[in-house]
C-alpha atoms as one frame of an Amber mdcrd trajectory, in Angstrom:
protein
 129.384  63.918  99.284 125.641  63.902  98.588 123.599  66.895  99.735 121.539
  66.195 102.796 117.836  65.523 102.191 115.777  67.531 104.652 112.977  65.786
 106.528 109.595  67.487 107.065 110.668  68.196 110.649 113.895  69.794 109.396
 111.889  72.035 107.090 109.542  72.969 109.934 112.493  74.066 112.070 114.001
  76.015 109.157 110.679  77.758 108.508 110.309  78.603 112.210 113.797  80.107
 112.259 112.999  82.115 109.131 109.881  83.489 110.825 111.809  84.541 113.927
 114.571  86.149 111.877 112.103  87.988 109.643 109.871  89.310 112.429 112.268
  89.916 115.297 115.748  89.812 113.782 117.675  91.925 111.315 118.399  89.680
 108.310 121.411  91.044 106.401 121.170  91.971 102.737 123.456  90.171 100.306
 123.466  93.112  97.912 124.493  96.694  98.573 121.717  99.085  99.552 120.651
 101.022  96.415 120.387 104.179  98.529 124.169 104.317  98.961 125.387 107.454
  97.230 122.027 109.220  97.447 122.137 112.331  99.680 120.271 112.046 102.969
 118.131 115.149 102.526 116.367 116.517 105.602 112.601 116.232 105.114 110.045
 118.309 106.963 107.883 116.511 109.542 104.961 115.842 107.194 107.230 114.538
 104.427 109.165 112.353 106.857 105.973 110.834 108.319 104.595 110.145 104.840
 107.848 108.588 103.603 108.032 106.474 106.768 104.440 105.317 106.295 105.179
 104.221 102.732 108.396 102.455 103.699 106.588 100.717 106.570 104.049  99.406
 104.047 106.906  98.151 101.877 108.615  96.550 104.868 105.356  94.738 105.696
 105.132  93.695 102.056 108.540  92.071 102.341 107.577  90.342 105.597 104.530
  88.965 103.774 106.621  87.985 100.733 109.019  86.032 102.932 106.127  84.188
 104.543 104.326  83.540 101.250 107.378  82.119  99.499 108.481  80.026 102.457
 104.941  78.696 102.901 104.694  77.861  99.208 108.133  76.229  99.174 107.171
  74.082 102.172 104.544  72.259 100.110 106.033  72.561  96.590 106.103  69.193
  94.829 108.890  69.934  92.371 112.466  70.677  93.456 112.897  73.303  90.724
 109.776  75.137  91.884 110.964  75.012  95.495 114.387  76.334  94.463 112.768
  79.199  92.506 110.646  80.175  95.488 113.541  80.117  97.931 115.744  82.120
  95.547 113.028  84.761  95.287 112.686  84.743  99.081 116.399  85.504  99.411
 116.067  88.576  97.210 113.059  89.624  99.282 115.402  89.446 102.303 117.499
  92.148 100.636 114.367  94.270 100.259 113.439  93.644 103.886 116.858  94.811
 105.092 116.855  97.906 102.869 113.368  98.960 104.015 114.326  98.437 107.664
 117.426 100.579 107.208 115.409 103.353 105.601 112.795 103.262 108.366 115.592
 103.695 110.902 116.960 106.660 108.942 113.487 108.204 109.001 113.323 107.768
 112.812 110.461 105.316 112.436 109.788 101.614 113.055 108.354  98.525 111.360
 104.702  97.569 111.775 103.720  96.357 115.234 101.547  93.740 113.521 104.361
  91.952 111.687 103.746  88.640 113.527 100.138  88.722 112.313 101.127  89.614
 108.753 103.695  86.802 108.672 101.400  84.117 110.077  98.558  84.972 107.719
 100.805  85.111 104.667 102.501  81.807 105.490  99.098  80.115 105.739  97.983
  81.634 102.426 101.220  80.552 100.746 100.905  76.981 101.998  97.272  76.783
 100.881  98.194  78.121  97.440 101.019  75.616  97.155  98.762  72.681  97.968
  96.871  73.305  94.728  99.942  72.229  92.750 103.050  73.860  91.345 101.303
  75.517  88.398  98.944  77.326  90.777 101.849  77.936  93.139 103.740  79.793
  90.423 100.568  81.551  89.307 100.223  82.918  92.812 103.781  84.265  92.554
 102.965  86.038  89.275  99.795  87.658  90.610 101.464  88.667  93.880 104.417
  90.269  92.140 102.263  92.112  89.599 100.219  93.617  92.420 103.396  94.569
  94.287 104.727  96.250  91.134 101.537  98.316  90.960 101.746  99.553  94.528
 105.465 100.326  94.154 104.557 102.467  91.133 102.036 104.285  93.309 104.611
 104.857  96.037 107.198 106.139  93.568 104.665 108.739  92.448 103.675 109.848
  95.952 107.055 109.856  97.746 108.305 113.325  98.711 110.274 114.534  95.661
 113.414 115.114  97.747 113.459 111.555  99.156 115.949 110.076  96.724 117.103
 107.395  99.184 113.663 105.771  99.453 113.139 106.175  95.713 116.379 104.358
  94.864 115.362 101.409  97.039 111.866 101.154  95.570 113.116 101.290  91.976
 115.382  98.271  92.511 112.625  96.452  94.377 110.229  97.041  91.478 112.727
  95.617  88.960 113.272  92.545  91.157 109.540  91.921  91.546 109.009  92.122
  87.787 111.791  89.582  87.254 110.313  87.199  89.837 106.973  87.343  88.037
 108.561  86.795  84.616 110.592  83.830  85.889 107.526  82.219  87.446 105.583
  82.760  84.216 108.351  81.109  82.211 108.332  78.086  84.518 104.683  77.285
  83.832 102.562  79.520  86.043  98.820  79.134  85.642  96.578  82.201  85.564
  94.585  82.475  88.776  90.808  82.474  88.262  88.529  85.135  89.662  87.762
  86.032  92.380  91.249  85.114  93.662  93.125  88.157  92.204  90.385  90.501
  93.396  90.449  89.041  96.905  94.249  89.331  96.946  94.003  93.007  95.957
  91.403  93.667  98.670  93.602  92.027 101.320  96.605  94.029 100.088  94.696
  97.316 100.292  93.587  96.527 103.846  97.170  95.733 104.837  98.455  98.970
 103.301  95.847 101.066 105.108  96.724  99.571 108.476 100.506  99.330 108.025
 100.800 102.990 107.003  99.989 103.903 110.608 100.581 100.831 112.805
């Protein structure tokens, strides 16, 4: 039996469901949480608040990644590019679930602005995708490289005793690097300035706000 070809309306409904699940639901991870086996050490109040702030930033980053990839896939012209984007989005769902679980363990919550983050990122992803698949993949590379950099920063500033958060972020960093490498191998084009700089500025603004809200 031939696989069903989705209409634009089908894809719109799928994207809407993805948005609802990402923002308001609890999408399950397909892989085991990397924190399993790490001791749940009791942190003092300052350490717990700082770890929660960092994990809230990372949770927002995964909300944005979902929206970016789904938005890009919605307008991708090549089936292979669309499949790559949706595969990466699925791994980002694992990250989303792991970060949510860690926030709960830290007696904290996701960002209250997740609907805003998702909507903005979806629009950016769709706009990037309209430039063509080479630019689409280039956007993936630049996004993932910037995410790798901020995960490095978080790994350095996490409370030393917080091995559970650290284990999650290390796996996330490896996944992001692989997504970037795969996109590069599939023909990503380097984004011209000032696009990478503007992306970094937007990311820094998001991190500042999401740490607290």
